[in-house]
């Protein structure tokens, strides 16, 4: 379908050219066009997000396909790539930046102002040794997981569309190119602040960036005695809650470098990621993470480490007061502990906090780890736990190797449930609202990718529709909720994924 002009009548009145980052000035970005791709086509679109942005009509236009592929620019100007730095795997990596992403602009929407970014749009000054492209495989994975996380209730950047092209891209093998459209209030990272702390001697750029972020995204911190410290504490608390959300659903980020940490507390940069199948705290989802730095159990401590790197970058703004910075970060510990216990209690249907709850939860997780019990399926089956003293609860009990140990735990759980108001049915409904039935398992993503490589994009769109309702029964899609097949264990996810 054609549109009257590039932006279309639906988009043009609400569009701003690159928004916040453009206003920061040329030290913060480079303006340049995307590199066009041949024979572009739609792979998948998130009609749910399009509706929330009031872009569903526009997303049918040929001009939307061209613009989101990077083949045309907006009518108001050129896109931009932002510069940042960061620590990668705990080591200072120096200048990084948007090596394969371009910020097209900003749109006013019912969700508030949202930045529109395309990933895989070609070389930028920050591409280093890369080619600036993304492949179909990684783009489908990011698209699906961005939307899956949102519908799980976890703060995240969103994904509007994936566009494919037959253009060849070399990774481990030759693959085809793709571009994913990402949407967020801002793509600012811890690494933006690290960059200007390390490269600007006068601190002016760092101060300008901090002031602008506080004014736009954290206005509640402006009236504090030291707004920077109040803002740092707010970032620490958001980050703690985010990581608690990850842990509660068994999500592994895979590459929690400081340049992949959102200043807004969003999940950002879906490269190597995965959801736990068997519950294994030591699970490493990134095949390139040889030391296991970003193992599932390490995520809370790594996030705290990254916050310290951010705090160090902010030192010039508060006169190198190390103790004040440490004090601003300290709430992270209690915030994470409170948040994860709250989420895990809810997963077990416990509303009131009592002494012994943490031990009850921990003992269950230890048994799951010992048995290799599937995390999502175990938690979902617990929703149907029968608290009667004679109930065997075979569907969940059969997931454990040591049945007597599970029975002993179940007796403790049954006694704890007796202290809760409500009956099993009411509790089960509550638990189903926080224990998803459907998650983006690696093998489900792989099936969609393989179909897409063969030109069948319906599998990606169908999987997205399932993931948009992760807590619903969806009996017609029961196969998506099953145990992973044996071949899924051989799937390897690396930074090129």
CSV table of C-alpha atoms in Angstrom, one decimal:
chain,number,residue,atom,x,y,z
A,1,UNK,CA,0.0,0.0,0.0
A,2,UNK,CA,1.4,3.4,-0.9
A,3,UNK,CA,1.4,6.5,1.3
A,4,UNK,CA,1.2,10.1,0.1
A,5,UNK,CA,4.7,10.8,1.4
A,6,UNK,CA,7.5,9.1,3.3
A,7,UNK,CA,6.1,9.6,6.8
A,8,UNK,CA,2.5,9.2,5.9
A,9,UNK,CA,-0.4,11.3,7.2
A,10,UNK,CA,-0.6,9.1,10.3
A,11,UNK,CA,3.0,9.6,11.4
A,12,UNK,CA,4.1,13.0,10.1
A,13,UNK,CA,2.2,15.2,12.6
A,14,UNK,CA,3.7,13.4,15.6
A,15,UNK,CA,7.2,13.0,14.4
A,16,UNK,CA,10.4,14.7,15.7
A,17,UNK,CA,13.8,14.4,14.1
A,18,UNK,CA,15.9,12.3,16.5
A,19,UNK,CA,14.5,14.1,19.6
A,20,UNK,CA,16.5,14.0,22.8
A,21,UNK,CA,19.9,12.9,21.5
A,22,UNK,CA,19.9,15.4,18.6
A,23,UNK,CA,19.4,18.2,21.1
A,24,UNK,CA,22.4,17.2,23.1
A,25,UNK,CA,24.7,18.3,20.3
A,26,UNK,CA,27.3,16.9,17.9
A,27,UNK,CA,29.7,15.6,20.6
A,28,UNK,CA,27.0,13.0,21.5
A,29,UNK,CA,26.3,11.5,18.0
A,30,UNK,CA,27.1,11.4,14.4
A,31,UNK,CA,24.4,12.1,11.8
A,32,UNK,CA,24.4,9.8,8.8
A,33,UNK,CA,21.9,7.9,6.6
A,34,UNK,CA,21.4,4.2,6.7
A,35,UNK,CA,22.8,2.0,4.0
A,36,UNK,CA,20.0,0.7,1.8
A,37,UNK,CA,19.3,-3.0,1.4
A,38,UNK,CA,17.9,-4.7,-1.7
A,39,UNK,CA,14.6,-6.4,-2.1
A,40,UNK,CA,13.3,-5.7,1.4
A,41,UNK,CA,10.2,-7.5,2.7
A,42,UNK,CA,8.3,-7.7,5.9
A,43,UNK,CA,9.2,-10.7,8.2
A,44,UNK,CA,7.0,-9.9,11.1
A,45,UNK,CA,5.3,-6.9,12.7
A,46,UNK,CA,4.0,-6.4,16.3
A,47,UNK,CA,0.5,-5.3,15.7
A,48,UNK,CA,0.0,-5.0,19.5
A,49,UNK,CA,2.8,-2.4,19.7
A,50,UNK,CA,1.7,-0.7,16.5
A,51,UNK,CA,-1.8,-0.2,18.1
A,52,UNK,CA,-0.3,1.2,21.2
A,53,UNK,CA,1.7,3.7,19.2
A,54,UNK,CA,-1.3,4.4,16.9
A,55,UNK,CA,0.8,3.3,13.9
A,56,UNK,CA,-1.1,0.2,12.7
A,57,UNK,CA,-2.5,2.0,9.7
A,58,UNK,CA,1.0,3.4,8.7
A,59,UNK,CA,2.6,0.0,9.1
A,60,UNK,CA,0.7,-1.2,6.1
A,61,UNK,CA,2.3,1.3,3.8
A,62,UNK,CA,5.2,0.6,1.4
A,63,UNK,CA,6.8,3.8,2.8
A,64,UNK,CA,6.9,2.3,6.2
A,65,UNK,CA,8.7,-0.8,4.9
A,66,UNK,CA,11.2,1.5,3.1
A,67,UNK,CA,11.8,3.8,6.1
A,68,UNK,CA,12.1,1.0,8.7
A,69,UNK,CA,14.5,-0.9,6.4
A,70,UNK,CA,16.7,2.2,6.2
A,71,UNK,CA,16.1,2.7,2.5
A,72,UNK,CA,14.7,6.2,2.9
A,73,UNK,CA,15.0,8.8,5.6
A,74,UNK,CA,12.3,10.8,7.2
A,75,UNK,CA,11.2,14.0,5.5
A,76,UNK,CA,12.7,16.1,8.3
A,77,UNK,CA,16.4,15.0,8.3
A,78,UNK,CA,19.0,12.4,8.8
A,79,UNK,CA,19.2,9.7,11.4
A,80,UNK,CA,22.0,9.5,13.9
A,81,UNK,CA,24.2,7.0,15.7
A,82,UNK,CA,25.2,7.8,19.3
A,83,UNK,CA,28.6,7.4,20.9
A,84,UNK,CA,29.2,5.6,24.2
A,85,UNK,CA,31.8,3.6,25.9
A,86,UNK,CA,31.8,0.8,28.4
A,87,UNK,CA,33.2,-2.2,30.3
A,88,UNK,CA,32.8,-5.5,28.5
A,89,UNK,CA,33.2,-8.7,30.5
A,90,UNK,CA,34.5,-6.5,33.3
A,91,UNK,CA,37.3,-4.9,31.2
A,92,UNK,CA,37.3,-1.3,30.1
A,93,UNK,CA,36.7,-1.4,26.3
A,94,UNK,CA,37.0,2.3,25.5
A,95,UNK,CA,34.8,4.0,22.9
A,96,UNK,CA,31.9,1.9,21.5
A,97,UNK,CA,28.7,3.4,20.2
A,98,UNK,CA,25.9,2.5,17.9
A,99,UNK,CA,27.9,0.3,15.5
A,100,UNK,CA,24.9,-1.0,13.6
A,101,UNK,CA,21.9,1.0,14.9
A,102,UNK,CA,20.5,4.4,13.9
A,103,UNK,CA,18.0,6.5,15.7
A,104,UNK,CA,15.5,7.6,13.1
A,105,UNK,CA,13.5,10.0,15.3
A,106,UNK,CA,10.9,10.3,18.0
A,107,UNK,CA,7.2,10.0,17.9
A,108,UNK,CA,4.5,11.3,20.3
A,109,UNK,CA,2.2,8.4,21.2
A,110,UNK,CA,-0.2,7.3,24.0
A,111,UNK,CA,2.8,5.7,25.6
A,112,UNK,CA,4.6,9.1,25.7
A,113,UNK,CA,7.4,10.1,23.5
A,114,UNK,CA,9.1,7.1,22.0
A,115,UNK,CA,12.3,6.8,20.1
A,116,UNK,CA,12.4,4.8,16.9
A,117,UNK,CA,15.7,3.0,16.2
A,118,UNK,CA,16.6,0.6,13.5
A,119,UNK,CA,19.3,-2.1,14.1
A,120,UNK,CA,21.2,-3.6,11.2
A,121,UNK,CA,21.2,-0.4,9.2
A,122,UNK,CA,24.9,-0.5,8.1
A,123,UNK,CA,28.2,1.0,9.0
A,124,UNK,CA,28.6,3.9,11.4
A,125,UNK,CA,31.7,5.6,12.8
A,126,UNK,CA,31.3,3.3,15.8
A,127,UNK,CA,31.2,0.0,14.0
A,128,UNK,CA,34.9,-0.8,14.8
A,129,UNK,CA,35.6,-4.2,13.1
A,130,UNK,CA,31.9,-4.9,12.4
A,131,UNK,CA,29.9,-4.6,9.2
A,132,UNK,CA,27.0,-2.7,10.7
A,133,UNK,CA,24.5,-5.4,9.7
A,134,UNK,CA,22.2,-7.7,11.6
A,135,UNK,CA,21.2,-11.1,10.3
A,136,UNK,CA,17.7,-12.7,10.1
A,137,UNK,CA,18.5,-15.1,13.0
A,138,UNK,CA,19.4,-12.5,15.6
A,139,UNK,CA,16.7,-10.0,14.4
A,140,UNK,CA,13.9,-12.6,14.9
A,141,UNK,CA,15.2,-13.5,18.3
A,142,UNK,CA,15.4,-9.8,19.4
A,143,UNK,CA,12.0,-9.1,18.0
A,144,UNK,CA,10.3,-12.0,19.7
A,145,UNK,CA,12.0,-11.6,23.0
A,146,UNK,CA,11.5,-7.8,23.3
A,147,UNK,CA,7.7,-8.3,22.9
A,148,UNK,CA,7.7,-11.5,25.0
A,149,UNK,CA,9.3,-9.7,27.9
A,150,UNK,CA,6.9,-6.8,27.7
A,151,UNK,CA,3.9,-9.2,27.9
A,152,UNK,CA,5.5,-10.9,30.8
A,153,UNK,CA,5.4,-7.5,32.5
A,154,UNK,CA,9.1,-6.9,32.5
A,155,UNK,CA,10.5,-3.4,31.6
A,156,UNK,CA,12.1,-3.6,28.1
A,157,UNK,CA,12.7,-1.9,24.9
A,158,UNK,CA,10.1,-3.0,22.4
A,159,UNK,CA,10.2,-4.3,18.8
A,160,UNK,CA,7.9,-3.0,16.1
A,161,UNK,CA,9.0,-5.0,13.1
A,162,UNK,CA,11.6,-7.2,11.4
A,163,UNK,CA,12.4,-6.6,7.8
A,164,UNK,CA,14.4,-9.1,5.7
A,165,UNK,CA,16.6,-8.8,2.7
A,166,UNK,CA,18.5,-11.4,0.6
A,167,UNK,CA,21.7,-9.4,1.0
A,168,UNK,CA,24.5,-11.7,2.3
A,169,UNK,CA,26.0,-11.1,5.7
A,170,UNK,CA,29.0,-13.2,6.9
A,171,UNK,CA,29.0,-14.4,10.5
A,172,UNK,CA,30.1,-18.0,11.3
A,173,UNK,CA,28.5,-18.7,7.9
A,174,UNK,CA,26.9,-16.5,5.2
A,175,UNK,CA,23.4,-15.5,6.3
A,176,UNK,CA,20.9,-13.0,5.0
A,177,UNK,CA,20.5,-9.5,6.3
A,178,UNK,CA,17.6,-8.1,8.4
A,179,UNK,CA,16.7,-4.9,10.3
A,180,UNK,CA,14.7,-4.8,13.5
A,181,UNK,CA,12.8,-1.7,14.6
A,182,UNK,CA,13.3,-1.0,18.3
A,183,UNK,CA,11.2,1.4,20.3
A,184,UNK,CA,11.9,2.9,23.8
A,185,UNK,CA,11.6,6.2,25.6
A,186,UNK,CA,15.4,6.3,25.4
A,187,UNK,CA,18.2,4.0,24.5
A,188,UNK,CA,20.6,5.8,26.9
A,189,UNK,CA,23.0,3.4,28.6
A,190,UNK,CA,25.4,3.4,31.6
A,191,UNK,CA,28.1,3.6,28.9
A,192,UNK,CA,27.0,7.0,27.7
A,193,UNK,CA,28.0,8.5,31.1
A,194,UNK,CA,31.2,6.4,31.2
A,195,UNK,CA,32.2,7.8,27.8
A,196,UNK,CA,32.1,11.4,28.8
A,197,UNK,CA,33.7,10.8,32.1
A,198,UNK,CA,36.7,9.2,30.3
A,199,UNK,CA,36.9,11.5,27.3
A,200,UNK,CA,35.9,15.0,28.4
A,201,UNK,CA,38.4,16.7,30.6
A,202,UNK,CA,36.2,19.6,31.8
A,203,UNK,CA,33.1,17.5,32.7
A,204,UNK,CA,30.8,19.8,30.9
A,205,UNK,CA,29.4,17.2,28.5
A,206,UNK,CA,28.9,14.8,31.4
A,207,UNK,CA,27.0,17.4,33.4
A,208,UNK,CA,24.9,18.4,30.4
A,209,UNK,CA,23.9,14.8,29.8
A,210,UNK,CA,23.1,14.2,33.5
A,211,UNK,CA,21.1,17.3,33.8
A,212,UNK,CA,19.1,16.5,30.7
A,213,UNK,CA,18.4,13.0,31.8
A,214,UNK,CA,17.2,14.1,35.2
A,215,UNK,CA,15.0,16.9,33.8
A,216,UNK,CA,13.3,14.6,31.2
A,217,UNK,CA,13.2,11.1,32.8
A,218,UNK,CA,13.7,11.7,36.6
A,219,UNK,CA,12.1,15.0,37.4
A,220,UNK,CA,11.3,13.9,40.9
A,221,UNK,CA,15.1,14.0,41.6
A,222,UNK,CA,15.6,17.7,40.6
A,223,UNK,CA,14.6,19.1,44.0
A,224,UNK,CA,16.9,16.9,46.0
A,225,UNK,CA,19.9,18.5,47.7
A,226,UNK,CA,22.2,16.7,45.3
A,227,UNK,CA,20.0,15.7,42.3
A,228,UNK,CA,22.8,13.5,40.8
A,229,UNK,CA,22.9,11.3,43.9
A,230,UNK,CA,19.1,11.1,44.1
A,231,UNK,CA,19.0,10.1,40.4
A,232,UNK,CA,21.8,7.5,40.9
A,233,UNK,CA,19.8,5.9,43.7
A,234,UNK,CA,16.7,5.9,41.5
A,235,UNK,CA,18.6,4.1,38.8
A,236,UNK,CA,20.0,1.6,41.3
A,237,UNK,CA,16.5,0.8,42.6
A,238,UNK,CA,15.1,0.4,39.0
A,239,UNK,CA,18.0,-1.9,38.1
A,240,UNK,CA,17.4,-4.0,41.2
A,241,UNK,CA,13.7,-4.5,40.4
A,242,UNK,CA,14.6,-5.3,36.7
A,243,UNK,CA,17.1,-8.0,37.7
A,244,UNK,CA,14.5,-9.4,40.2
A,245,UNK,CA,12.1,-9.6,37.3
A,246,UNK,CA,14.6,-11.5,35.2
A,247,UNK,CA,15.4,-14.0,38.0
A,248,UNK,CA,11.7,-14.6,38.7
A,249,UNK,CA,11.0,-15.8,35.1
A,250,UNK,CA,14.4,-17.5,34.6
A,251,UNK,CA,15.7,-15.0,32.1
A,252,UNK,CA,19.4,-14.9,31.4
A,253,UNK,CA,20.7,-11.7,29.7
A,254,UNK,CA,24.0,-13.2,28.5
A,255,UNK,CA,26.0,-10.0,28.0
A,256,UNK,CA,25.5,-7.6,30.9
A,257,UNK,CA,28.2,-5.2,29.9
A,258,UNK,CA,27.8,-1.6,31.1
A,259,UNK,CA,27.1,-0.5,27.5
A,260,UNK,CA,24.1,-2.9,27.6
A,261,UNK,CA,22.6,-1.5,30.8
A,262,UNK,CA,19.7,0.9,30.3
A,263,UNK,CA,19.7,4.1,32.4
A,264,UNK,CA,15.9,3.7,32.5
A,265,UNK,CA,15.9,0.2,34.0
A,266,UNK,CA,14.8,-1.5,30.8
A,267,UNK,CA,16.0,-4.8,29.4
A,268,UNK,CA,18.1,-3.7,26.4
A,269,UNK,CA,20.2,-5.4,23.7
A,270,UNK,CA,18.9,-8.9,23.1
A,271,UNK,CA,22.0,-10.6,21.8
A,272,UNK,CA,22.9,-13.8,23.5
A,273,UNK,CA,20.0,-14.5,25.9
A,274,UNK,CA,17.9,-17.4,27.0
A,275,UNK,CA,15.3,-18.6,29.4
A,276,UNK,CA,16.1,-21.4,31.7
A,277,UNK,CA,14.8,-24.8,30.8
A,278,UNK,CA,16.1,-27.0,33.6
A,279,UNK,CA,16.7,-24.9,36.7
A,280,UNK,CA,20.4,-24.4,36.9
A,281,UNK,CA,21.8,-21.4,38.8
A,282,UNK,CA,25.1,-21.8,37.0
A,283,UNK,CA,23.6,-21.8,33.6
A,284,UNK,CA,25.5,-19.6,31.1
A,285,UNK,CA,23.4,-18.8,28.0
A,286,UNK,CA,26.2,-17.0,26.0
A,287,UNK,CA,28.5,-19.5,24.3
A,288,UNK,CA,31.2,-16.8,24.2
A,289,UNK,CA,31.1,-16.2,28.0
A,290,UNK,CA,33.9,-18.7,28.7
A,291,UNK,CA,34.4,-17.7,32.3
A,292,UNK,CA,30.7,-17.7,33.2
A,293,UNK,CA,30.7,-14.1,34.3
A,294,UNK,CA,27.1,-13.7,33.2
A,295,UNK,CA,25.7,-17.0,34.6
A,296,UNK,CA,22.1,-16.8,35.8
A,297,UNK,CA,23.0,-16.7,39.5
A,298,UNK,CA,25.6,-13.9,38.9
A,299,UNK,CA,23.2,-11.5,37.4
A,300,UNK,CA,22.3,-9.6,40.6
A,301,UNK,CA,25.9,-9.1,41.6
A,302,UNK,CA,27.0,-8.1,38.1
A,303,UNK,CA,24.3,-5.5,37.9
A,304,UNK,CA,25.6,-4.1,41.2
A,305,UNK,CA,29.1,-4.1,39.7
A,306,UNK,CA,27.8,-2.2,36.7
A,307,UNK,CA,26.2,0.4,39.0
A,308,UNK,CA,29.5,1.0,40.6
A,309,UNK,CA,31.0,1.6,37.2
A,310,UNK,CA,28.2,4.2,36.6
A,311,UNK,CA,28.8,5.8,40.0
A,312,UNK,CA,32.6,6.1,39.2
A,313,UNK,CA,31.7,7.9,36.0
A,314,UNK,CA,29.6,10.4,37.9
A,315,UNK,CA,32.4,11.2,40.4
A,316,UNK,CA,33.3,14.5,38.7
A,317,UNK,CA,29.8,15.8,39.3
A,318,UNK,CA,29.9,15.5,43.1
A,319,UNK,CA,33.5,16.4,43.9
A,320,UNK,CA,34.8,12.8,44.0
A,321,UNK,CA,32.8,12.1,47.1
A,322,UNK,CA,33.2,8.3,47.0
A,323,UNK,CA,31.2,7.7,50.2
A,324,UNK,CA,28.2,9.6,48.9
A,325,UNK,CA,28.2,7.6,45.8
A,326,UNK,CA,28.4,4.3,47.7
A,327,UNK,CA,25.5,5.5,49.9
A,328,UNK,CA,23.4,6.1,46.8
A,329,UNK,CA,24.0,2.6,45.6
A,330,UNK,CA,23.5,0.8,48.9
A,331,UNK,CA,19.7,0.7,48.5
A,332,UNK,CA,20.2,-1.7,45.6
A,333,UNK,CA,20.8,-4.6,48.0
A,334,UNK,CA,17.6,-4.2,50.0
A,335,UNK,CA,15.6,-3.3,46.9
A,336,UNK,CA,16.7,-6.5,45.1
A,337,UNK,CA,16.2,-8.7,48.1
A,338,UNK,CA,12.7,-7.3,48.7
A,339,UNK,CA,11.8,-7.5,45.1
A,340,UNK,CA,12.9,-11.0,44.4
A,341,UNK,CA,11.3,-12.4,47.6
A,342,UNK,CA,8.1,-10.6,46.7
A,343,UNK,CA,8.1,-12.1,43.3
A,344,UNK,CA,8.9,-15.6,44.4
A,345,UNK,CA,6.4,-15.5,47.2
A,346,UNK,CA,3.8,-14.5,44.6
A,347,UNK,CA,4.8,-17.4,42.4
A,348,UNK,CA,4.1,-19.8,45.3
A,349,UNK,CA,0.8,-18.0,46.1
A,350,UNK,CA,1.9,-16.5,49.3
A,351,UNK,CA,0.5,-13.1,50.0
A,352,UNK,CA,1.6,-12.3,53.5
A,353,UNK,CA,5.3,-12.4,54.3
A,354,UNK,CA,6.3,-14.8,57.1
A,355,UNK,CA,9.5,-16.0,58.7
A,356,UNK,CA,10.6,-19.1,57.0
A,357,UNK,CA,9.2,-18.1,53.5
A,358,UNK,CA,12.7,-17.5,52.1
A,359,UNK,CA,13.9,-20.9,53.3
A,360,UNK,CA,10.8,-22.6,51.9
A,361,UNK,CA,11.5,-21.0,48.5
A,362,UNK,CA,15.2,-21.7,48.6
A,363,UNK,CA,14.7,-25.3,49.4
A,364,UNK,CA,12.3,-25.7,46.5
A,365,UNK,CA,14.9,-24.2,44.1
A,366,UNK,CA,17.6,-26.4,45.5
A,367,UNK,CA,15.5,-29.5,44.8
A,368,UNK,CA,14.7,-28.2,41.3
A,369,UNK,CA,18.4,-27.7,40.6
A,370,UNK,CA,19.3,-31.1,41.9
A,371,UNK,CA,16.5,-32.7,39.8
A,372,UNK,CA,17.1,-30.6,36.7
A,373,UNK,CA,13.4,-29.8,36.9
A,374,UNK,CA,12.1,-27.4,34.2
A,375,UNK,CA,11.7,-24.0,35.9
A,376,UNK,CA,8.7,-22.7,34.0
A,377,UNK,CA,6.8,-26.0,33.9
A,378,UNK,CA,7.4,-26.7,37.6
A,379,UNK,CA,6.2,-23.3,38.7
A,380,UNK,CA,3.1,-23.5,36.4
A,381,UNK,CA,2.2,-27.0,37.8
A,382,UNK,CA,2.5,-25.7,41.3
A,383,UNK,CA,-0.5,-23.5,40.5
A,384,UNK,CA,-2.6,-26.6,40.6
A,385,UNK,CA,-1.2,-27.8,44.0
A,386,UNK,CA,-3.8,-29.6,46.0
A,387,UNK,CA,-3.4,-28.6,49.7
A,388,UNK,CA,-5.4,-31.6,51.0
A,389,UNK,CA,-3.3,-33.8,53.3
A,390,UNK,CA,-3.9,-36.9,51.2
A,391,UNK,CA,-3.1,-35.3,47.8
A,392,UNK,CA,-0.1,-36.7,46.0
A,393,UNK,CA,0.2,-33.8,43.5
A,394,UNK,CA,1.7,-36.2,40.9
A,395,UNK,CA,2.0,-33.7,38.0
A,396,UNK,CA,4.6,-31.6,39.9
A,397,UNK,CA,5.9,-34.4,42.1
A,398,UNK,CA,6.9,-36.4,39.1
A,399,UNK,CA,9.3,-33.6,38.0
A,400,UNK,CA,11.6,-34.5,41.0
A,401,UNK,CA,14.1,-37.3,41.3
A,402,UNK,CA,14.0,-37.5,45.1
A,403,UNK,CA,10.3,-38.0,45.7
A,404,UNK,CA,10.5,-38.3,49.5
A,405,UNK,CA,12.4,-35.0,49.6
A,406,UNK,CA,9.7,-33.4,47.5
A,407,UNK,CA,7.0,-34.9,49.7
A,408,UNK,CA,8.7,-33.4,52.8
A,409,UNK,CA,8.8,-30.0,51.1
A,410,UNK,CA,5.2,-30.3,50.0
A,411,UNK,CA,4.1,-31.0,53.6
A,412,UNK,CA,5.9,-27.7,54.7
A,413,UNK,CA,4.3,-25.9,51.8
A,414,UNK,CA,0.9,-27.3,52.6
A,415,UNK,CA,1.2,-26.1,56.2
A,416,UNK,CA,2.2,-22.7,55.0
A,417,UNK,CA,-0.7,-22.5,52.7
A,418,UNK,CA,-3.0,-23.2,55.6
A,419,UNK,CA,-2.0,-19.9,57.1
A,420,UNK,CA,-3.2,-18.0,53.9
A,421,UNK,CA,-6.7,-16.8,53.3
A,422,UNK,CA,-8.6,-18.2,50.3
A,423,UNK,CA,-8.9,-21.7,48.8
A,424,UNK,CA,-6.8,-23.6,46.3
A,425,UNK,CA,-8.9,-22.4,43.4
A,426,UNK,CA,-8.5,-18.8,44.2
A,427,UNK,CA,-4.8,-19.2,44.9
A,428,UNK,CA,-4.3,-21.1,41.7
A,429,UNK,CA,-5.7,-18.3,39.7
A,430,UNK,CA,-3.4,-15.8,41.4
A,431,UNK,CA,-0.4,-18.0,40.8
A,432,UNK,CA,-1.3,-18.4,37.1
A,433,UNK,CA,-1.1,-14.6,36.7
A,434,UNK,CA,2.6,-14.6,37.7
A,435,UNK,CA,3.7,-18.0,36.5
A,436,UNK,CA,3.8,-18.0,32.7
A,437,UNK,CA,2.9,-21.0,30.7
A,438,UNK,CA,4.6,-19.7,27.6
A,439,UNK,CA,8.1,-18.3,27.3
A,440,UNK,CA,10.5,-17.8,24.4
A,441,UNK,CA,12.5,-21.0,24.7
A,442,UNK,CA,15.5,-21.4,22.4
A,443,UNK,CA,14.0,-24.2,20.4
A,444,UNK,CA,10.8,-22.2,19.7
A,445,UNK,CA,12.8,-19.3,18.4
A,446,UNK,CA,15.0,-21.7,16.4
A,447,UNK,CA,11.9,-23.3,14.8
A,448,UNK,CA,10.7,-19.8,13.7
A,449,UNK,CA,14.1,-18.9,12.4
A,450,UNK,CA,14.4,-22.1,10.3
A,451,UNK,CA,11.0,-21.5,8.8
A,452,UNK,CA,11.8,-17.9,8.0
A,453,UNK,CA,15.0,-18.9,6.3
A,454,UNK,CA,12.8,-21.1,4.0
A,455,UNK,CA,10.6,-18.1,3.3
A,456,UNK,CA,7.8,-19.0,5.8
A,457,UNK,CA,7.3,-16.0,8.1
A,458,UNK,CA,4.0,-17.2,9.5
A,459,UNK,CA,5.8,-19.2,12.3
A,460,UNK,CA,7.3,-16.1,13.7
A,461,UNK,CA,4.0,-14.2,13.6
A,462,UNK,CA,2.2,-17.1,15.2
A,463,UNK,CA,4.8,-17.5,18.0
A,464,UNK,CA,4.5,-13.8,18.7
A,465,UNK,CA,0.8,-14.2,19.1
A,466,UNK,CA,1.3,-17.0,21.7
A,467,UNK,CA,3.9,-15.0,23.6
A,468,UNK,CA,1.6,-12.0,23.8
A,469,UNK,CA,-0.6,-14.0,26.2
A,470,UNK,CA,2.0,-15.9,28.3
A,471,UNK,CA,-0.2,-16.5,31.3
A,472,UNK,CA,-3.3,-17.7,29.4
A,473,UNK,CA,-4.0,-21.4,28.9
A,474,UNK,CA,-4.3,-21.2,25.1
A,475,UNK,CA,-5.1,-25.0,24.7
A,476,UNK,CA,-4.8,-24.7,21.0
A,477,UNK,CA,-1.1,-23.8,21.4
A,478,UNK,CA,-0.3,-26.5,24.0
A,479,UNK,CA,2.7,-27.6,22.0
A,480,UNK,CA,4.5,-24.3,22.7
A,481,UNK,CA,4.3,-25.1,26.4
A,482,UNK,CA,5.9,-28.5,26.4
A,483,UNK,CA,9.3,-29.7,27.5
A,484,UNK,CA,12.2,-28.7,25.1
A,485,UNK,CA,13.3,-31.5,22.7
A,486,UNK,CA,16.6,-33.2,23.1
A,487,UNK,CA,18.1,-31.3,20.2
A,488,UNK,CA,17.5,-28.0,22.0
A,489,UNK,CA,20.4,-28.9,24.3
A,490,UNK,CA,22.8,-28.5,21.4
A,491,UNK,CA,21.8,-25.0,20.5
A,492,UNK,CA,24.5,-22.5,21.1
A,493,UNK,CA,23.9,-18.8,21.5
A,494,UNK,CA,26.8,-16.4,21.1
A,495,UNK,CA,27.4,-12.7,20.7
A,496,UNK,CA,26.8,-13.1,16.9
A,497,UNK,CA,23.3,-14.4,17.6
